[in-house]
């Protein structure tokens, strides 16, 4: 029988301080009985013989010093089962969809152990998202974590949904299972996601965790861990390919800062805790492939950059952990271009392993490098045109200027339901490049130009 | 080993555990809790010791036992280090996988060096020889090279017995008259630099085969370099290229707090790669230390020391070692994280006040040295820094720049244009250029330095002209200056850009680099002459030789091509009347 303590000495923010306990384990789960009969759950953050600090998940509202505190003798575990597919759960894992409780096949620690780097398999299977600016320029592979860096008012949710809808691996019929972890998003946004999942039938192969804007901030720290533990179970125990969409990481980091401040920790940059890098890494690094295991976890975290500032600690630290980023561009969005992917600022670090012969096509690398270079040159010229006018440009420069416009208008722009194959994306690329003088295509091997250039294979 | 002392835990707060009753020294390794998690003493208050634990402490409670091993964190040094893959505290990852499965679980221990493997030991000393610390007692073939078994630094005496044959690393292969048994393995505390006889001037370049590095910003053997860069500037690709191609005998790669998938790329690509010099697998001269960002933060802090200790050990055998620390910012962040858990007074941006001294102590462990036994060896350190927000004024970058002599400034603007390696030629520098000049003159070409200077001047001039072009457009410039712009563009696109993924372009020998730049210079001179004869720039640019010069770098027969292109240039320019 677990003992109940009534020795709360202090309550501050989400933290409860309990005195004179038996030895309590670090990370141990806590249940607190409130005077009104309800219970709240928490976790031990700091334990010594004199004092135990408990972080309460659902917020400390209603707890008084007479409340009873029970230490449950185990660290936080979550029940997982195959039946979770198609279910909608709260941010702390309780069913929200009026369905039956989940009968666990296994109970797993939600703080996943790190994958042994030696056990990891190299992610190299190309995922076709059907979006040219991603497939062609920032190719995604299975096991990658590729965040969307967005800003308020940009259609990042649509991009994430389009990817979830269209993502496939060439030559395989199997669809991705989707684990969706929402942290502090509005119920309107949540509905938008849910509706799309239902419309496309994706809900059948999805597990949804919802922590909404009015749910306790501290619960947000739990939500992505639950989502990823579920994903690991689906991927590495059941052998499924899992896409994890986490939104919005900015809310998660705000919660992290809130707890840090309540614990009176020494803050690092902009008041965020010094361990934020490690904390984020413990989420993002749970993507990947494992040798001799069938499944995989591919992550799509979404975060909104406060003030569109990419140097803000949240996108900054994220960028150091994830394998690239897709940056949403306000400029393109204003021009009415969907998806507004800022190609020049986006990057997929694992692209090199997933493209080329045997993956996409032999000319993919060269073509994308050339598109990048030409687009960058065209964009530079726009600045010049603003000063000297288009007439002052040389013939060559004018072609690059037009290229940049055509690139945005035809390559980047596509319909939210348009699913382009990689072949289509690449032939569109050649078509656009053929507007430039052949001798300026310095990034492409002579042989490839002869083989693929539309101007009659010279 | 000293008597092990047992005590108990009084407090657990994340990776920081307070224990009492173990009366340790600073930096002693202790085993914490019933799971025996490895940790290190980092603070002593009264009879209490603050321990930083290398593993997750969930489930550990006050009252559990703590054992003091009485020794600081040590690395095991001996045959078997090469081709090994370790975590930050030298636990072999493949062994952990075998023991515990795909995830790194807690409390697993495995010795750094395999005890069972037999190595063929051939003595190089005989009975009666007087031995000093650092002397070679015998040789063992290991990977691609000869592993020289050394007398541990503080040991000396006359040889009483020594034997030849197959031994494991713990077997006694020889004995001193003092009764001290010699084995192939020794231990060394990782936070203490290994001794050497004297430091030498670093006047030999570390040849990397990367054109922009060798030609414009060379690193000396025993030198220090920093590669900063915001994320996605190609830092990782550049440091991997260096590991693959630099002419060091040994490569130690420390993946400190980096991405798991990227580490996997290293772990899977290295074994497949051939060492360009020996044709044997590159892993045969490599030790990898992988502590990814989600592995315990305290082990991340230790990983850099483990790496440099392994590097020092091979240096002491007389080898050239290059150590890649990717990234030192993650290392500094680990220090910050631990420091903040200790509630220490923070310095700039929350980093501990001792950040600068830790960094300089680390970089000071590299250098070209005369070893205790006579030959020279070197450690070159290339530290990647990842400035937060791409802001070079942040403390880790600033403190690093005060120490290192070479700065390869990775630039996100260049990355956007797919200019790789994205090293900015205007802001990068190398303080070794003057010291290395003589070597280049003797070993490559008399006019190497003047060629280098010419290239740098052209690029500098380009950046000045670019400012004018931004205002008035390039058509407003006189032909001669437009030519300068064009030549600078050739230097950038043909010479500085180098594809890590192209089989020919990925490595460029010094001689080829020289011929290539020389050819560009020749073109520039001929073109200048043509323009002075009133030939328009458009006609000059349309010459085939210009386009050929650009495509040459991807051709299999590049060296013949470089020989022939001079003739082609002369023929075509004489067609223009030059």
Short mmCIF file of C-alpha atoms in Angstrom, two decimals, chain A:
data_model
loop_
_atom_site.label_atom_id
_atom_site.label_comp_id
_atom_site.label_asym_id
_atom_site.label_seq_id
_atom_site.Cartn_x
_atom_site.Cartn_y
_atom_site.Cartn_z
CA UNK A 1 0.00 0.00 0.00
CA UNK A 2 1.51 3.33 -1.00
CA UNK A 3 1.73 5.85 1.74
CA UNK A 4 -0.03 9.20 1.44
CA UNK A 5 1.81 12.31 2.63
CA UNK A 6 0.23 15.50 3.79
CA UNK A 7 3.47 17.40 4.12
CA UNK A 8 3.33 19.91 1.26
CA UNK A 9 5.44 22.86 2.33
CA UNK A 10 5.31 25.06 -0.75
CA UNK A 11 3.46 25.36 -4.05
CA UNK A 12 4.93 27.53 -6.79
CA UNK A 13 3.71 27.58 -10.36
CA UNK A 14 3.53 23.96 -11.52
CA UNK A 15 5.75 22.75 -8.68
CA UNK A 16 4.79 21.21 -5.37
CA UNK A 17 7.38 20.78 -2.62
CA UNK A 18 6.84 17.85 -0.25
CA UNK A 19 8.76 17.35 3.00
CA UNK A 20 9.72 14.36 5.14
CA UNK A 21 9.11 11.49 2.79
CA UNK A 22 10.58 8.03 2.48
CA UNK A 23 13.23 7.86 -0.25
CA UNK A 24 11.52 8.76 -3.52
CA UNK A 25 12.99 7.95 -6.93
CA UNK A 26 13.91 10.63 -9.42
CA UNK A 27 11.31 10.71 -12.17
CA UNK A 28 8.80 8.76 -10.07
CA UNK A 29 5.14 9.23 -10.86
CA UNK A 30 3.04 11.09 -8.28
CA UNK A 31 -0.66 11.27 -7.66
CA UNK A 32 -2.09 14.16 -5.68
CA UNK A 33 -5.51 13.93 -4.06
CA UNK A 34 -7.22 17.33 -3.96
CA UNK A 35 -9.69 18.43 -1.29
CA UNK A 36 -12.50 18.39 -3.89
CA UNK A 37 -11.95 14.69 -4.46
CA UNK A 38 -10.22 14.93 -7.84
CA UNK A 39 -6.67 13.74 -8.42
CA UNK A 40 -3.79 15.22 -10.38
CA UNK A 41 -0.67 13.58 -11.61
CA UNK A 42 2.90 14.72 -11.47
CA UNK A 43 6.48 13.62 -11.63
CA UNK A 44 9.47 13.97 -9.31
CA UNK A 45 11.99 16.54 -10.53
CA UNK A 46 14.36 16.67 -7.59
CA UNK A 47 14.58 14.29 -4.69
CA UNK A 48 16.50 14.33 -1.46
CA UNK A 49 15.81 13.05 2.02
CA UNK A 50 14.52 16.42 3.20
CA UNK A 51 12.50 17.60 0.24
CA UNK A 52 10.91 16.26 -2.92
CA UNK A 53 9.96 18.58 -5.78
CA UNK A 54 7.02 17.43 -7.86
CA UNK A 55 6.07 18.84 -11.22
CA UNK A 56 2.30 18.59 -11.66
CA UNK A 57 1.14 17.82 -15.19
CA UNK A 58 -2.33 19.29 -15.07
CA UNK A 59 -1.33 22.49 -13.31
CA UNK A 60 -1.46 23.17 -9.57
CA UNK A 61 -4.86 24.89 -9.54
CA UNK A 62 -6.91 23.68 -6.57
CA UNK A 63 -4.06 22.00 -4.70
CA UNK A 64 -3.74 23.13 -1.10
CA UNK A 65 -1.19 22.32 1.56
CA UNK A 66 -3.44 19.64 3.02
CA UNK A 67 -3.68 17.69 -0.25
CA UNK A 68 -2.50 14.12 -0.10
CA UNK A 69 0.56 13.15 -2.13
CA UNK A 70 1.20 9.56 -3.17
CA UNK A 71 4.37 8.35 -4.82
CA UNK A 72 3.48 5.53 -7.15
CA UNK A 73 6.80 3.72 -7.12
CA UNK A 74 7.39 3.72 -10.84
CA UNK A 75 8.45 6.18 -13.51
CA UNK A 76 6.03 7.41 -16.13
CA UNK A 77 5.00 4.61 -18.47
CA UNK A 78 2.38 4.60 -21.14
CA UNK A 79 0.20 1.76 -22.31
CA UNK A 80 0.53 1.03 -26.01
CA UNK A 81 -1.36 -1.26 -28.31
CA UNK A 82 -2.18 -1.72 -31.94
CA UNK A 83 -5.72 -0.64 -31.14
CA UNK A 84 -4.47 2.92 -30.74
CA UNK A 85 -4.66 3.42 -34.49
CA UNK A 86 -7.73 5.49 -35.26
CA UNK A 87 -7.95 6.85 -31.74
CA UNK A 88 -7.97 10.42 -30.44
CA UNK A 89 -6.27 10.88 -27.09
CA UNK A 90 -5.63 13.81 -24.79
CA UNK A 91 -2.23 15.38 -24.33
CA UNK A 92 -1.61 13.05 -21.44
CA UNK A 93 -2.87 9.97 -23.20
CA UNK A 94 -6.50 9.58 -22.02
CA UNK A 95 -9.15 8.78 -24.66
CA UNK A 96 -11.05 11.86 -25.87
CA UNK A 97 -13.16 10.13 -28.48
CA UNK A 98 -15.57 8.37 -26.09
CA UNK A 99 -14.03 5.08 -27.18
CA UNK A 100 -13.11 2.33 -24.75
CA UNK A 101 -9.94 2.62 -22.69
CA UNK A 102 -6.85 1.28 -24.37
CA UNK A 103 -6.02 -2.26 -23.35
CA UNK A 104 -2.26 -2.25 -23.23
CA UNK A 105 -0.15 -4.83 -25.00
CA UNK A 106 2.89 -3.25 -23.46
CA UNK A 107 3.74 -0.47 -21.06
CA UNK A 108 6.66 1.63 -22.18
CA UNK A 109 8.83 4.28 -20.55
CA UNK A 110 7.99 7.54 -22.24
CA UNK A 111 11.56 8.82 -22.01
CA UNK A 112 12.93 6.65 -24.77
CA UNK A 113 16.50 5.44 -24.47
CA UNK A 114 18.80 6.74 -27.18
CA UNK A 115 19.16 4.54 -30.21
CA UNK A 116 22.69 3.16 -30.23
CA UNK A 117 24.30 5.03 -33.15
CA UNK A 118 25.83 1.75 -34.23
CA UNK A 119 22.38 0.13 -34.45
CA UNK A 120 21.01 2.86 -36.67
CA UNK A 121 20.53 2.21 -40.31
CA UNK A 122 21.32 4.81 -42.88
CA UNK A 123 18.13 6.54 -44.04
CA UNK A 124 18.21 6.42 -47.81
CA UNK A 125 14.77 5.54 -49.15
CA UNK A 126 13.38 8.46 -51.03
CA UNK A 127 9.95 9.61 -49.89
CA UNK A 128 7.94 11.11 -52.69
CA UNK A 129 5.79 13.86 -51.23
CA UNK A 130 4.49 15.00 -54.59
CA UNK A 131 5.61 18.56 -53.83
CA UNK A 132 8.24 19.71 -56.33
CA UNK A 133 10.00 22.16 -54.04
CA UNK A 134 10.52 19.35 -51.55
CA UNK A 135 11.09 16.32 -53.79
CA UNK A 136 13.25 18.17 -56.26
CA UNK A 137 15.17 20.54 -54.05
CA UNK A 138 14.96 19.32 -50.45
CA UNK A 139 14.37 15.64 -50.78
CA UNK A 140 13.03 13.79 -47.78
CA UNK A 141 14.08 10.24 -46.88
CA UNK A 142 12.54 7.64 -44.59
CA UNK A 143 13.85 8.08 -41.04
CA UNK A 144 14.58 11.76 -41.40
CA UNK A 145 13.40 14.59 -39.19
CA UNK A 146 12.60 17.62 -41.24
CA UNK A 147 10.89 20.52 -39.48
CA UNK A 148 8.77 23.18 -41.11
CA UNK A 149 9.90 26.60 -39.94
CA UNK A 150 6.91 28.80 -40.35
CA UNK A 151 5.40 31.99 -39.07
CA UNK A 152 2.02 33.03 -37.87
CA UNK A 153 -0.45 33.25 -40.71
CA UNK A 154 1.42 30.96 -43.06
CA UNK A 155 -0.12 27.74 -44.40
CA UNK A 156 2.25 25.31 -42.66
CA UNK A 157 -0.62 23.11 -41.60
CA UNK A 158 -1.68 22.66 -45.21
CA UNK A 159 1.84 21.69 -46.18
CA UNK A 160 2.04 19.17 -43.35
CA UNK A 161 -1.33 17.72 -44.32
CA UNK A 162 -0.42 17.52 -47.96
CA UNK A 163 2.73 15.63 -47.06
CA UNK A 164 0.82 13.30 -44.75
CA UNK A 165 -1.65 12.65 -47.58
CA UNK A 166 0.76 12.14 -50.42
CA UNK A 167 3.91 10.72 -48.87
CA UNK A 168 4.91 7.38 -50.33
CA UNK A 169 7.97 5.36 -51.09
CA UNK A 170 8.49 4.55 -54.75
CA UNK A 171 7.51 1.02 -55.62
CA UNK A 172 5.81 0.34 -52.30
CA UNK A 173 2.09 0.26 -51.81
CA UNK A 174 2.17 0.58 -48.06
CA UNK A 175 0.97 3.84 -46.62
CA UNK A 176 2.52 5.63 -43.70
CA UNK A 177 0.88 5.43 -40.31
CA UNK A 178 0.51 8.92 -38.87
CA UNK A 179 1.09 9.91 -35.28
CA UNK A 180 -0.11 13.42 -34.68
CA UNK A 181 0.95 15.29 -31.56
CA UNK A 182 -0.64 18.68 -31.04
CA UNK A 183 0.80 20.96 -28.39
CA UNK A 184 -1.05 24.08 -27.41
CA UNK A 185 -2.80 24.57 -30.74
CA UNK A 186 -6.26 26.08 -30.84
CA UNK A 187 -9.26 23.81 -31.07
CA UNK A 188 -9.98 25.38 -34.45
CA UNK A 189 -6.62 24.27 -35.77
CA UNK A 190 -7.12 20.85 -34.24
CA UNK A 191 -10.47 20.52 -35.99
CA UNK A 192 -8.88 21.48 -39.27
CA UNK A 193 -6.45 18.61 -38.92
CA UNK A 194 -9.11 16.18 -37.75
CA UNK A 195 -11.41 17.05 -40.61
CA UNK A 196 -8.71 16.44 -43.15
CA UNK A 197 -7.76 13.16 -41.53
CA UNK A 198 -11.40 12.08 -41.67
CA UNK A 199 -11.96 13.33 -45.21
CA UNK A 200 -9.02 11.39 -46.58
CA UNK A 201 -9.54 8.34 -44.42
CA UNK A 202 -6.16 8.92 -42.84
CA UNK A 203 -7.66 8.72 -39.36
CA UNK A 204 -7.88 4.94 -39.65
CA UNK A 205 -4.12 4.75 -39.67
CA UNK A 206 -3.51 7.64 -37.30
CA UNK A 207 -3.06 8.13 -33.57
CA UNK A 208 -3.91 11.63 -32.44
CA UNK A 209 -2.73 13.31 -29.24
CA UNK A 210 -4.37 16.63 -28.53
CA UNK A 211 -3.09 19.16 -26.05
CA UNK A 212 -5.04 22.27 -26.85
CA UNK A 213 -4.27 25.87 -26.09
CA UNK A 214 -6.39 25.86 -22.93
CA UNK A 215 -4.95 22.60 -21.59
CA UNK A 216 -2.27 22.97 -18.91
CA UNK A 217 1.04 24.09 -20.36
CA UNK A 218 2.92 21.50 -18.39
CA UNK A 219 1.01 18.71 -20.09
CA UNK A 220 2.62 19.92 -23.30
CA UNK A 221 5.93 18.58 -22.10
CA UNK A 222 4.37 15.13 -22.03
CA UNK A 223 2.49 15.13 -25.31
CA UNK A 224 5.39 14.74 -27.76
CA UNK A 225 6.96 12.05 -25.59
CA UNK A 226 3.71 10.07 -25.63
CA UNK A 227 3.40 10.54 -29.38
CA UNK A 228 6.95 9.38 -29.98
CA UNK A 229 6.68 6.41 -27.64
CA UNK A 230 3.62 5.33 -29.60
CA UNK A 231 5.49 5.88 -32.84
CA UNK A 232 8.41 3.77 -31.63
CA UNK A 233 6.05 0.98 -30.72
CA UNK A 234 4.33 1.08 -34.11
CA UNK A 235 7.62 1.31 -35.97
CA UNK A 236 10.00 -0.95 -34.16
CA UNK A 237 7.62 -3.45 -32.54
CA UNK A 238 4.97 -3.67 -35.23
CA UNK A 239 7.19 -2.85 -38.21
CA UNK A 240 5.18 0.06 -39.57
CA UNK A 241 6.48 3.15 -41.32
CA UNK A 242 5.40 6.07 -39.20
CA UNK A 243 5.14 9.77 -39.97
CA UNK A 244 5.10 11.85 -36.81
CA UNK A 245 3.69 15.35 -37.08
CA UNK A 246 4.32 17.52 -34.05
CA UNK A 247 2.84 20.97 -33.87
CA UNK A 248 3.66 23.51 -32.56
CA UNK A 249 7.11 23.05 -31.03
CA UNK A 250 7.20 26.72 -30.10
CA UNK A 251 4.43 26.08 -27.57
CA UNK A 252 6.41 23.16 -26.20
CA UNK A 253 9.48 25.34 -25.67
CA UNK A 254 7.38 28.04 -24.02
CA UNK A 255 6.19 25.42 -21.55
CA UNK A 256 9.77 24.36 -20.98
CA UNK A 257 10.72 27.94 -20.19
CA UNK A 258 7.74 28.27 -17.88
CA UNK A 259 8.81 25.26 -15.82
CA UNK A 260 12.42 26.41 -15.78
CA UNK A 261 11.40 29.79 -14.45
CA UNK A 262 9.20 28.19 -11.79
CA UNK A 263 12.17 26.12 -10.65
CA UNK A 264 14.26 29.29 -10.49
CA UNK A 265 16.86 27.86 -12.85
CA UNK A 266 19.63 29.94 -14.35
CA UNK A 267 18.32 30.80 -17.81
CA UNK A 268 20.39 30.73 -21.01
CA UNK A 269 19.38 32.63 -24.13
CA UNK A 270 16.15 34.65 -24.00
CA UNK A 271 15.13 33.03 -20.76
CA UNK A 272 14.98 29.51 -22.19
CA UNK A 273 16.66 26.87 -20.06
CA UNK A 274 20.25 25.87 -20.81
CA UNK A 275 19.22 22.26 -21.38
CA UNK A 276 16.75 23.12 -24.12
CA UNK A 277 19.10 21.73 -26.77
CA UNK A 278 19.36 18.39 -25.00
CA UNK A 279 15.64 18.36 -24.32
CA UNK A 280 14.73 19.02 -27.94
CA UNK A 281 17.30 16.47 -29.06
CA UNK A 282 15.63 13.87 -26.88
CA UNK A 283 12.51 14.39 -29.01
CA UNK A 284 13.92 14.87 -32.49
CA UNK A 285 16.49 12.10 -32.19
CA UNK A 286 13.71 9.59 -31.79
CA UNK A 287 13.41 9.55 -35.56
CA UNK A 288 15.33 7.07 -37.59
CA UNK A 289 15.75 3.55 -38.81
CA UNK A 290 17.24 0.58 -37.03
CA UNK A 291 19.23 -2.14 -38.75
CA UNK A 292 17.28 -5.35 -39.28
CA UNK A 293 14.00 -3.72 -38.26
CA UNK A 294 11.29 -3.12 -40.79
CA UNK A 295 9.72 0.07 -39.53
CA UNK A 296 10.90 3.65 -39.49
CA UNK A 297 10.06 6.96 -37.87
CA UNK A 298 10.03 10.08 -39.99
CA UNK A 299 9.35 13.33 -38.16
CA UNK A 300 7.70 16.53 -39.28
CA UNK A 301 7.86 18.97 -36.41
CA UNK A 302 6.20 22.28 -37.12
CA UNK A 303 7.31 25.40 -35.34
CA UNK A 304 6.39 29.01 -35.78
CA UNK A 305 9.31 31.37 -35.63
CA UNK A 306 8.50 34.25 -33.29
CA UNK A 307 8.69 37.38 -35.44
CA UNK A 308 9.84 35.28 -38.42
CA UNK A 309 13.24 35.28 -36.76
CA UNK A 310 15.20 32.20 -37.77
CA UNK A 311 17.92 33.02 -35.24
CA UNK A 312 15.47 32.75 -32.35
CA UNK A 313 16.64 29.98 -29.98
CA UNK A 314 13.78 27.62 -30.89
CA UNK A 315 14.36 27.39 -34.65
CA UNK A 316 18.08 27.80 -34.09
CA UNK A 317 18.51 24.85 -31.76
CA UNK A 318 16.05 22.82 -33.78
CA UNK A 319 18.05 23.42 -36.93
CA UNK A 320 21.13 22.08 -35.22
CA UNK A 321 19.42 18.81 -34.40
CA UNK A 322 17.17 18.13 -37.35
CA UNK A 323 18.42 17.11 -40.74
CA UNK A 324 17.58 20.34 -42.47
CA UNK A 325 14.46 22.47 -42.51
CA UNK A 326 11.70 23.60 -44.78
CA UNK A 327 11.26 27.32 -44.40
CA UNK A 328 7.93 28.90 -45.24
CA UNK A 329 8.26 32.24 -47.00
CA UNK A 330 6.03 35.16 -46.24
CA UNK A 331 7.15 36.79 -49.48
CA UNK A 332 5.94 33.89 -51.62
CA UNK A 333 2.78 33.63 -49.57
CA UNK A 334 2.02 37.28 -50.30
CA UNK A 335 2.55 36.61 -53.98
CA UNK A 336 -0.15 33.97 -53.63
CA UNK A 337 2.15 31.05 -54.21
CA UNK A 338 1.27 27.79 -52.51
CA UNK A 339 3.23 25.98 -51.07
CA UNK A 340 5.31 29.01 -50.06
CA UNK A 341 8.54 27.07 -49.64
CA UNK A 342 11.55 29.38 -49.45
CA UNK A 343 13.69 27.07 -51.51
CA UNK A 344 16.84 29.10 -51.01
CA UNK A 345 16.62 28.88 -47.23
CA UNK A 346 15.44 25.30 -47.02
CA UNK A 347 17.65 22.29 -46.85
CA UNK A 348 17.49 18.55 -46.54
CA UNK A 349 20.71 17.17 -45.15
CA UNK A 350 19.94 13.60 -46.04
CA UNK A 351 19.03 14.43 -49.62
CA UNK A 352 22.35 13.16 -50.96
CA UNK A 353 21.64 9.66 -49.73
CA UNK A 354 18.17 9.41 -51.17
CA UNK A 355 18.62 10.72 -54.69
CA UNK A 356 20.43 9.78 -57.85
CA UNK A 357 20.59 6.52 -59.69
CA UNK A 358 18.70 3.73 -57.98
CA UNK A 359 16.72 6.19 -55.88
CA UNK A 360 15.31 8.90 -58.11
CA UNK A 361 17.25 9.63 -61.29
CA UNK A 362 20.93 10.08 -62.12
CA UNK A 363 20.56 13.77 -62.97
CA UNK A 364 18.72 14.75 -59.77
CA UNK A 365 21.68 16.15 -57.81
CA UNK A 366 23.08 18.17 -60.71
CA UNK A 367 19.68 19.49 -61.72
CA UNK A 368 18.81 20.63 -58.22
CA UNK A 369 22.20 22.29 -57.76
CA UNK A 370 21.74 24.10 -61.05
CA UNK A 371 18.21 25.20 -60.14
CA UNK A 372 19.48 26.52 -56.83
CA UNK A 373 22.34 28.44 -58.38
CA UNK A 374 20.25 29.90 -61.19
CA UNK A 375 17.42 30.86 -58.83
CA UNK A 376 19.88 32.54 -56.46
CA UNK A 377 21.39 34.49 -59.35
CA UNK A 378 17.96 35.53 -60.59
CA UNK A 379 16.95 36.67 -57.12
CA UNK A 380 20.10 38.77 -56.83
CA UNK A 381 19.29 40.43 -60.12
CA UNK A 382 15.89 41.47 -58.81
CA UNK A 383 17.69 43.77 -56.41
CA UNK A 384 19.66 45.25 -59.25
CA UNK A 385 16.60 45.74 -61.44
CA UNK A 386 15.02 47.76 -58.67
CA UNK A 387 17.86 50.25 -59.05
CA UNK A 388 18.83 50.32 -62.71
CA UNK A 389 15.73 48.96 -64.43
CA UNK A 390 15.38 45.89 -66.54
CA UNK A 391 16.66 47.58 -69.70
CA UNK A 392 20.13 47.99 -68.23
CA UNK A 393 20.55 44.23 -67.87
CA UNK A 394 22.49 42.13 -70.32
CA UNK A 395 20.72 39.49 -72.39
CA UNK A 396 22.10 36.76 -70.15
CA UNK A 397 21.02 38.48 -66.95
CA UNK A 398 17.53 39.03 -68.28
CA UNK A 399 17.19 35.30 -68.88
CA UNK A 400 18.16 34.58 -65.28
CA UNK A 401 15.69 37.16 -64.05
CA UNK A 402 12.89 35.55 -66.00
CA UNK A 403 14.02 32.16 -64.83
CA UNK A 404 13.58 33.15 -61.16
CA UNK A 405 9.99 34.23 -61.86
CA UNK A 406 9.19 31.11 -63.84
CA UNK A 407 10.73 28.96 -61.14
CA UNK A 408 8.47 30.41 -58.48
CA UNK A 409 5.43 30.42 -60.66
CA UNK A 410 5.66 26.98 -62.19
CA UNK A 411 8.02 24.90 -60.09
CA UNK A 412 7.25 26.02 -56.55
CA UNK A 413 3.59 26.76 -57.11
CA UNK A 414 1.29 23.81 -57.22
CA UNK A 415 -2.18 22.92 -56.08
CA UNK A 416 -2.79 21.57 -52.59
CA UNK A 417 -4.07 18.38 -54.18
CA UNK A 418 -1.54 18.15 -56.96
CA UNK A 419 0.66 15.09 -56.56
CA UNK A 420 3.67 15.39 -58.88
CA UNK A 421 5.85 12.37 -59.49
CA UNK A 422 9.59 12.85 -59.29
CA UNK A 423 9.78 12.30 -63.06
CA UNK A 424 7.36 15.18 -63.57
CA UNK A 425 9.35 17.37 -61.21
CA UNK A 426 12.60 16.65 -63.00
CA UNK A 427 11.26 17.16 -66.50
CA UNK A 428 9.71 20.42 -65.36
CA UNK A 429 13.16 21.38 -64.08
CA UNK A 430 14.79 20.71 -67.45
CA UNK A 431 12.06 22.64 -69.18
CA UNK A 432 12.76 25.67 -66.98
CA UNK A 433 16.53 25.32 -67.29
CA UNK A 434 16.33 25.16 -71.07
CA UNK A 435 15.40 28.86 -71.04
CA UNK A 436 18.96 29.59 -69.91
CA UNK A 437 22.04 29.53 -72.14
CA UNK A 438 23.45 25.99 -72.21
CA UNK A 439 26.96 27.14 -71.37
CA UNK A 440 25.75 28.69 -68.13
CA UNK A 441 24.67 25.27 -66.85
CA UNK A 442 28.03 24.71 -65.16
CA UNK A 443 26.74 22.48 -62.40
CA UNK A 444 25.68 19.74 -64.75
CA UNK A 445 27.94 17.15 -66.30
CA UNK A 446 28.28 17.36 -70.07
CA UNK A 447 26.95 13.82 -70.44
CA UNK A 448 23.77 14.61 -68.53
CA UNK A 449 23.11 17.72 -70.58
CA UNK A 450 23.45 15.68 -73.73
CA UNK A 451 21.04 13.11 -72.40
CA UNK A 452 18.34 15.26 -70.79
CA UNK A 453 18.46 18.80 -72.18
CA UNK A 454 15.25 19.32 -74.19
CA UNK A 455 16.95 21.40 -76.88
CA UNK A 456 17.65 18.33 -78.96
CA UNK A 457 20.26 16.32 -77.05
CA UNK A 458 23.35 18.13 -78.24
#
